[in-house]
Coordinates of C-alpha atoms and ligand atoms in Angstrom, one line a residue:
X25 CA 85.2 94.5 49.4
X26 CA 88.6 94.9 51.2
X27 CA 91.1 92.6 49.5
X28 CA 94.0 91.8 51.8
X29 CA 95.1 88.3 50.9
X30 CA 94.7 85.4 53.3
X31 CA 98.0 83.7 53.8
X32 CA 97.1 81.5 56.8
X33 CA 95.1 79.0 54.8
X34 CA 95.2 77.8 51.2
X35 CA 92.1 75.5 50.9
X36 CA 88.7 75.8 52.6
X37 CA 85.5 73.8 52.4
X38 CA 82.2 75.6 53.0
X39 CA 79.4 73.3 53.9
X40 CA 76.0 74.9 53.1
X41 CA 75.4 77.2 50.1
X42 CA 72.8 79.5 51.7
X43 CA 73.2 83.1 52.7
X44 CA 76.0 82.6 55.2
X45 CA 77.8 79.9 53.2
X46 CA 77.8 81.8 50.0
X47 CA 78.9 85.0 51.8
X48 CA 81.8 83.0 53.3
X49 CA 82.8 81.4 50.0
X50 CA 82.8 84.8 48.3
X51 CA 84.7 86.5 51.1
X52 CA 87.4 83.8 51.2
X53 CA 87.8 83.3 47.5
X54 CA 88.0 87.1 47.0
X55 CA 91.1 87.0 49.3
X56 CA 92.9 84.2 47.4
X57 CA 91.7 81.1 49.2
X58 CA 90.8 78.1 47.1
X59 CA 87.3 77.3 48.2
X60 CA 85.0 74.3 47.6
X61 CA 81.3 74.8 48.3
X62 CA 78.8 72.0 48.9
X63 CA 75.1 72.0 49.5
X64 CA 72.8 69.2 50.4
X65 CA 70.0 70.4 48.1
X66 CA 70.6 68.8 44.6
X67 CA 68.8 71.8 43.0
X68 CA 70.4 74.5 45.2
X69 CA 67.0 76.2 45.6
X70 CA 65.5 78.5 48.2
X71 CA 61.8 78.8 49.0
X72 CA 59.7 81.7 47.6
X73 CA 59.4 84.1 50.5
X74 CA 60.5 87.6 50.7
X75 CA 63.1 88.7 53.2
X76 CA 63.5 92.0 55.0
X77 CA 66.9 93.7 54.6
X78 CA 67.7 96.1 57.5
X79 CA 70.4 98.8 57.3
X80 CA 73.1 96.6 58.9
X81 CA 72.3 93.9 56.4
X82 CA 72.6 96.3 53.5
X83 CA 75.9 97.4 54.9
X84 CA 77.1 93.8 55.1
X85 CA 76.1 93.2 51.4
X86 CA 77.9 96.4 50.5
X87 CA 81.1 94.7 51.8
X88 CA 80.4 91.8 49.4
X89 CA 79.9 94.2 46.5
X90 CA 76.3 93.2 46.1
X91 CA 74.5 96.3 47.4
X92 CA 73.7 97.9 44.0
X93 CA 72.3 94.7 42.6
X94 CA 70.1 94.1 45.7
X95 CA 68.8 97.7 45.5
X96 CA 68.1 97.3 41.8
X97 CA 66.3 94.0 42.0
X98 CA 64.8 94.3 45.4
X99 CA 63.0 97.2 47.0
X100 CA 64.4 100.0 49.0
X101 CA 62.1 101.8 51.5
X102 CA 62.8 104.7 53.8
X103 CA 60.9 104.2 56.9
X104 CA 57.9 102.4 58.1
X105 CA 54.2 103.0 58.8
X106 CA 52.5 101.8 61.9
X107 CA 48.8 100.9 61.8
X108 CA 46.3 99.5 64.3
X109 CA 45.4 96.1 63.1
X110 CA 42.1 97.3 61.6
X111 CA 43.9 99.7 59.3
X112 CA 43.8 102.9 61.3
X113 CA 47.1 104.8 60.7
X114 CA 48.9 105.5 63.9
X115 CA 52.4 106.8 63.1
X116 CA 55.1 107.1 60.4
X117 CA 58.6 106.1 61.5
X118 CA 61.6 107.5 59.7
X119 CA 64.5 105.1 59.5
X120 CA 67.6 107.0 58.6
X121 CA 70.4 105.2 56.8
X122 CA 73.0 103.9 59.3
X123 CA 75.9 105.1 57.2
X124 CA 76.4 107.7 54.5
X125 CA 75.8 106.2 51.0
X126 CA 73.6 103.3 52.3
X127 CA 69.9 103.1 51.7
X128 CA 67.8 102.9 54.9
X129 CA 66.1 99.6 54.6
X130 CA 64.4 97.3 52.2
X131 CA 63.5 93.8 51.1
X132 CA 64.1 91.3 48.3
X133 CA 62.6 88.0 47.2
X134 CA 64.7 85.2 48.6
X135 CA 65.1 83.5 45.2
X136 CA 66.4 86.7 43.7
X137 CA 68.9 87.2 46.6
X138 CA 70.0 83.6 46.2
X139 CA 70.5 84.1 42.4
X140 CA 72.6 87.3 42.9
X141 CA 74.8 85.5 45.4
X142 CA 75.1 82.4 43.2
X143 CA 76.2 84.6 40.3
X144 CA 79.0 86.0 42.4
X145 CA 80.0 82.5 43.5
X146 CA 80.2 81.5 39.9
X147 CA 82.0 84.7 38.8
X148 CA 84.7 83.8 41.3
X149 CA 84.9 80.3 39.8
X150 CA 84.2 78.6 43.1
X151 CA 83.5 74.8 42.5
X152 CA 80.1 73.9 43.8
X153 CA 78.9 70.3 44.4
X154 CA 75.3 69.7 45.1
X155 CA 73.3 66.9 46.8
X156 CA 76.3 66.3 49.0
X157 CA 77.1 66.7 52.7
X158 CA 79.9 65.7 55.1
X159 CA 79.9 62.3 56.7
X160 CA 83.1 62.6 58.8
X161 CA 85.7 65.2 59.8
X162 CA 89.1 64.0 61.1
X163 CA 91.5 66.6 62.2
X164 CA 95.3 66.6 62.8
X165 CA 97.7 69.5 63.3
X166 CA 98.0 70.0 59.5
X167 CA 94.4 70.2 58.5
X168 CA 91.0 68.5 58.3
X169 CA 90.3 65.3 56.3
X170 CA 86.7 65.3 55.1
X171 CA 84.7 62.3 54.0
X172 CA 81.7 63.3 51.8
X173 CA 78.4 61.6 51.7
X174 CA 79.1 60.5 48.1
X175 CA 82.2 58.7 49.2
X176 CA 84.6 61.3 48.0
X177 CA 87.4 62.7 50.3
X178 CA 89.3 65.9 50.6
X179 CA 91.8 67.6 52.8
X180 CA 91.3 71.3 53.9
X181 CA 93.0 73.9 56.1
X182 CA 89.6 75.1 57.1
X183 CA 86.0 73.7 57.2
X184 CA 83.3 76.3 57.6
X185 CA 79.9 74.9 58.8
X186 CA 77.2 77.1 57.3
X187 CA 74.6 74.4 57.1
X188 CA 72.0 76.1 59.1
X189 CA 69.8 75.3 62.0
X190 CA 70.1 71.4 61.8
X191 CA 73.9 71.7 61.1
X192 CA 75.6 68.4 60.3
X193 CA 79.0 70.0 60.9
X194 CA 77.9 71.1 64.3
X195 CA 76.7 67.6 65.1
X196 CA 80.0 66.1 63.9
X197 CA 82.5 68.5 65.5
X198 CA 80.9 70.3 68.4
X199 CA 79.5 67.9 71.0
X200 CA 78.9 70.7 73.6
X201 CA 76.2 72.2 71.4
X202 CA 72.6 71.2 70.8
X203 CA 69.6 71.7 68.5
X204 CA 67.8 75.0 68.3
X205 CA 64.8 75.2 70.7
X206 CA 61.2 76.1 69.7
X207 CA 60.2 79.5 70.9
X208 CA 56.4 78.9 70.9
X209 CA 55.6 81.1 68.0
X210 CA 55.1 80.3 64.3
X211 CA 55.5 82.6 61.3
X212 CA 53.0 82.8 58.5
X213 CA 54.1 84.4 55.2
X214 CA 52.4 85.1 51.9
X215 CA 54.3 86.5 48.9
X216 CA 51.9 88.5 46.7
X217 CA 51.5 91.5 44.3
X218 CA 52.3 94.9 45.8
X219 CA 49.2 96.8 47.0
X220 CA 48.9 100.1 45.1
X221 CA 50.5 103.0 46.9
X222 CA 52.5 100.9 49.4
X223 CA 55.8 102.8 49.7
X224 CA 57.1 101.9 53.1
X225 CA 57.3 98.8 55.3
X226 CA 54.0 98.4 57.3
X227 CA 53.4 97.1 60.9
X228 CA 50.0 96.2 62.3
X229 CA 49.7 96.2 66.1
X230 CA 47.0 95.8 68.7
X231 CA 45.8 92.4 67.5
X232 CA 46.9 89.4 69.5
X233 CA 48.8 88.4 66.3
X234 CA 51.3 91.0 65.1
X235 CA 51.7 91.3 61.3
X236 CA 53.6 93.4 58.8
X237 CA 54.3 93.9 55.1
X238 CA 57.7 94.3 53.4
X239 CA 58.2 95.5 49.8
X240 CA 60.5 93.1 48.0
X241 CA 60.4 94.2 44.4
X242 CA 58.8 97.0 42.4
X243 CA 55.7 94.7 42.1
X244 CA 56.0 92.3 45.0
X245 CA 55.6 92.3 48.8
X246 CA 55.4 89.7 51.5
X247 CA 53.1 89.8 54.5
X248 CA 54.2 88.1 57.7
X249 CA 52.2 87.3 60.8
X250 CA 53.3 85.7 64.1
X251 CA 50.9 83.4 66.0
X252 CA 51.3 81.0 68.9
X253 CA 52.6 77.7 67.6
X254 CA 50.5 74.6 68.5
X255 CA 51.9 71.2 68.1
X256 CA 49.2 70.0 65.7
X257 CA 50.1 72.9 63.4
X258 CA 53.3 71.4 62.0
X259 CA 52.0 70.2 58.6
X260 CA 49.4 72.0 56.5
X261 CA 48.2 71.2 53.0
X262 CA 48.2 74.1 50.5
X263 CA 44.4 74.3 50.9
X264 CA 44.7 74.5 54.7
X265 CA 47.5 77.1 54.5
X266 CA 45.3 79.3 52.2
X267 CA 42.2 78.9 54.4
X268 CA 44.1 79.5 57.7
X269 CA 45.9 82.6 56.3
X270 CA 42.6 84.1 55.3
X271 CA 41.0 83.4 58.7
X272 CA 44.1 84.8 60.5
X273 CA 43.7 88.1 58.6
X274 CA 39.9 88.3 59.1
X275 CA 40.0 91.3 61.5
X276 CA 42.8 93.2 59.6
X277 CA 42.3 96.4 57.6
X278 CA 44.6 98.5 55.4
X279 CA 46.9 96.8 53.0
X280 CA 46.8 93.6 55.2
X281 CA 43.0 93.4 54.5
X282 CA 43.7 94.2 50.8
X283 CA 46.0 91.2 50.7
X284 CA 43.6 89.0 52.5
X285 CA 40.9 89.8 50.0
X286 CA 43.1 89.3 46.9
X287 CA 45.1 86.2 48.0
X288 CA 44.6 83.2 45.7
X289 CA 45.7 79.6 45.9
X290 CA 48.5 80.5 43.5
X291 CA 50.2 82.9 45.9
X292 CA 53.1 81.4 47.9
X293 CA 51.9 80.8 51.4
X294 CA 54.0 79.2 54.2
X295 CA 53.9 78.5 57.9
X296 CA 57.0 77.8 59.9
X297 CA 57.4 77.1 63.6
X298 CA 60.2 79.3 65.0
X299 CA 63.3 78.0 66.8
X300 CA 66.4 79.8 68.0
X301 CA 69.6 79.2 69.9
X302 CA 72.8 81.0 70.6
X303 CA 75.3 78.1 70.8
X304 CA 77.7 78.0 73.7
X305 CA 81.3 78.8 73.0
X306 CA 83.7 77.8 71.6
X307 CA 82.4 78.2 68.0
X308 CA 85.6 76.7 66.5
X309 CA 87.8 73.7 67.0
X310 CA 91.1 73.3 65.3
X311 CA 90.3 73.9 61.6
X312 CA 86.5 73.7 61.9
X313 CA 84.3 76.8 62.5
X314 CA 80.6 77.6 62.4
X315 CA 78.8 80.6 61.1
X316 CA 75.1 81.7 60.5
X317 CA 72.1 79.8 61.9
X318 CA 74.3 76.8 62.7
X319 CA 75.7 78.7 65.6
X320 CA 73.4 81.8 66.0
X321 CA 70.0 80.7 64.9
X322 CA 67.4 83.4 65.5
X323 CA 63.8 84.3 64.9
X324 CA 62.5 87.0 62.4
X325 CA 61.7 89.5 65.1
X326 CA 64.6 91.8 64.3
X327 CA 64.8 90.7 60.6
X328 CA 68.6 90.3 61.2
X329 CA 69.4 86.6 60.8
X330 CA 70.6 87.0 57.3
X331 CA 72.6 90.1 58.1
X332 CA 74.3 88.3 61.0
X333 CA 75.2 85.4 58.8
X334 CA 76.8 87.7 56.2
X335 CA 78.6 89.7 58.8
X336 CA 80.0 86.6 60.4
X337 CA 81.3 85.5 57.0
X338 CA 83.0 88.8 56.4
X339 CA 84.5 88.9 59.9
X340 CA 85.8 85.4 59.5
X341 CA 87.6 86.3 56.3
X342 CA 88.9 89.5 57.7
X343 CA 90.4 87.8 60.8
X344 CA 92.0 85.1 58.7
X345 CA 93.7 87.8 56.6
X346 CA 95.0 89.5 59.8
X347 CA 96.3 86.6 61.7
X348 CA 99.3 84.4 61.1
X349 CA 97.7 81.2 62.2
X350 CA 94.2 79.7 61.9
X351 CA 93.6 79.2 65.6
X352 CA 94.3 82.9 66.4
X353 CA 92.0 84.0 63.5
X354 CA 89.1 81.8 64.6
X355 CA 89.4 82.9 68.2
X356 CA 89.4 86.6 67.1
X357 CA 86.4 85.8 64.8
X358 CA 84.4 84.3 67.7
X359 CA 85.4 87.2 70.0
X360 CA 84.1 89.8 67.5
X361 CA 80.9 88.0 66.8
X362 CA 79.7 86.5 70.1
X363 CA 78.2 89.5 71.9
X364 CA 76.6 91.0 68.8
X365 CA 74.9 87.7 67.8
X366 CA 73.9 87.1 71.4
X367 CA 72.1 90.5 71.4
X368 CA 70.2 89.5 68.3
X369 CA 69.2 86.0 69.5
X370 CA 68.3 87.0 73.0
X371 CA 66.4 90.1 72.1
X372 CA 64.5 88.2 69.4
X373 CA 63.5 85.5 71.8
X374 CA 62.5 88.1 74.5
X375 CA 60.3 90.0 72.0
X376 CA 58.6 86.8 71.0
X377 CA 58.0 85.9 74.6
X378 CA 56.5 89.3 75.3
X379 CA 54.2 88.9 72.3
X380 CA 53.0 85.5 73.5
X381 CA 52.2 87.1 76.9
X382 CA 50.1 89.8 75.2
X383 CA 52.7 92.5 76.1
X384 CA 52.3 96.2 75.3
X385 CA 53.0 96.8 71.6
X386 CA 54.9 100.0 72.6
X387 CA 57.2 98.0 74.8
X388 CA 57.7 95.5 71.9
X389 CA 58.4 98.4 69.5
X390 CA 60.9 99.9 71.9
X391 CA 62.8 96.6 72.3
X392 CA 63.0 96.2 68.5
X393 CA 64.0 99.8 67.9
X394 CA 66.7 99.8 70.6
X395 CA 68.2 96.6 69.3
X396 CA 68.3 97.9 65.7
X397 CA 69.9 101.0 67.0
X398 CA 72.6 98.9 68.7
X399 CA 73.1 96.9 65.5
X400 CA 73.9 100.1 63.6
X401 CA 77.2 100.2 65.4
X402 CA 80.1 99.0 63.2
X403 CA 80.7 95.2 63.2
Ligands
LIG24 C1 60.2 82.5 59.2 C2 61.6 83.2 59.1 C3 61.6 84.5 58.5 C4 62.9 85.1 58.5 N1 62.9 86.4 58.0 C5 64.1 87.1 58.0 C6 64.2 88.4 57.5 O1 63.2 89.0 57.1 N2 65.4 89.0 57.5 C7 66.6 88.3 57.9 O2 67.7 88.9 57.9 N3 66.5 87.1 58.3 C8 65.3 86.4 58.4 N4 65.3 85.1 58.8 C9 66.5 84.4 59.2 C10 67.4 84.1 58.0 O3 66.6 83.4 57.0 C11 68.5 83.1 58.5 O4 69.1 83.7 59.6 C12 69.6 83.0 57.4 O5 69.0 82.4 56.2 C13 70.7 82.1 57.9 O6 71.7 81.9 56.9 P1 72.5 80.5 56.9 O7 73.4 80.5 55.7 O8 73.0 80.2 58.2 O9 71.4 79.4 56.6 P2 70.5 79.1 55.3 O10 70.4 80.4 54.5 O11 69.3 78.4 55.7 O12 71.4 78.2 54.3 C14 71.8 76.9 54.7 C15 72.2 76.1 53.5 O13 72.7 74.9 54.0 C16 72.2 73.8 53.2 N5 72.3 72.6 54.1 C17 71.5 72.3 55.1 N6 71.9 71.2 55.7 C18 73.1 70.8 55.0 C19 74.0 69.7 55.2 N7 73.9 68.8 56.1 N8 75.0 69.7 54.3 C20 75.2 70.6 53.3 N9 74.3 71.6 53.1 C21 73.3 71.7 54.0 C22 70.8 74.2 52.8 O14 70.4 73.5 51.7 C23 71.0 75.7 52.6 O15 71.3 76.0 51.3 C24 64.0 84.5 58.9 C25 64.0 83.2 59.4 C26 62.7 82.6 59.5 C27 62.7 81.2 60.1

């Protein structure tokens, strides 16, 4: 990680200890800022899914100094296999590394990624308070007075809102923004033992519901599937999730069929309706700024939401190190991030729409491939 010190601020509060918030805390603390990190979850957990890590996401984690650990504890794959939904092999896709010295692509279990980031937060001696959020933000020229939900107070030069799709910081400080909007699709995921011989990511096309498999550890994968979201499908019991996932996969062959036949009630199964929104500018006000899903919430279609959150954190710290004052740094951060994040959010929404309309899988594949190619450009 580049280590120019940040002189424009001394104290920062990061609200939200997820992927973007931890990346921001690490990036700021590594450049000499005194950072406090808070998270609403008293146990600071993350749910048991796997996550796909694209080349640009791996590059962002290399900036944080976490690439080797992710590669060692996740799974690195070079390329993807395309199948017809019934398991007929159609094509192998090579996915070259986007930069020398980087693996091509991969995956990791979310709890493992979370732990690796938490270890770095702790190694930097960043104070973390859990079960807490912000209740009020009052700004003057010199800084931001924060009132916490436990009654505590603090004064900071910078408050970073990394509290995700239902951001409280956004609600408190950015009245021109609004909640993320449902896209009409839902994502099913199951985390399960790795099918024998699976050595690349897999995609299954030609069914009305696209699906895929990502390796996340030497012995683990997750399977994802996208279906139209129906309003009644918001809450499922564990038994219903298991039964629906099996039924959803009824027509599938290959490793998707293998997973269907071996799934048990003990495997982690989840359904989540998708929502997305690129928030209107500005993304900063005085000493308050947003990063990650709070401001560029996207769907999984490009598997790039986590990468965008980490990139935004890195760019924020970089611009704070370059600028003499916070306002100029935050304006430069927003300028560098807006078009790139807009591309991800808008392309992801467009791909989902095309899938809902039953669009040609080749067109879907081209949209995704072209977008990932654009994201290979330096951030
Ligand atoms: C179904 C699905 C699959 C996905 N798959 C992928 C994938 O394969 N690859 C990929 O790159 N991206 C994927 N994403 C997107 C990715 O998960 C997000 O873009 C990423 O986690 C955003 O990081 P974040 O830090 O903004 O939010 P999060 O990682 O969600 O972290 C937010 C944190 O803020 C905390 N918090 C929430 N509210 C408050 C509050 N009021 N006060 C304090 N703390 C609060 C939460 O407890 C949490 O710890 C997927 C998303 C979905 C929905």
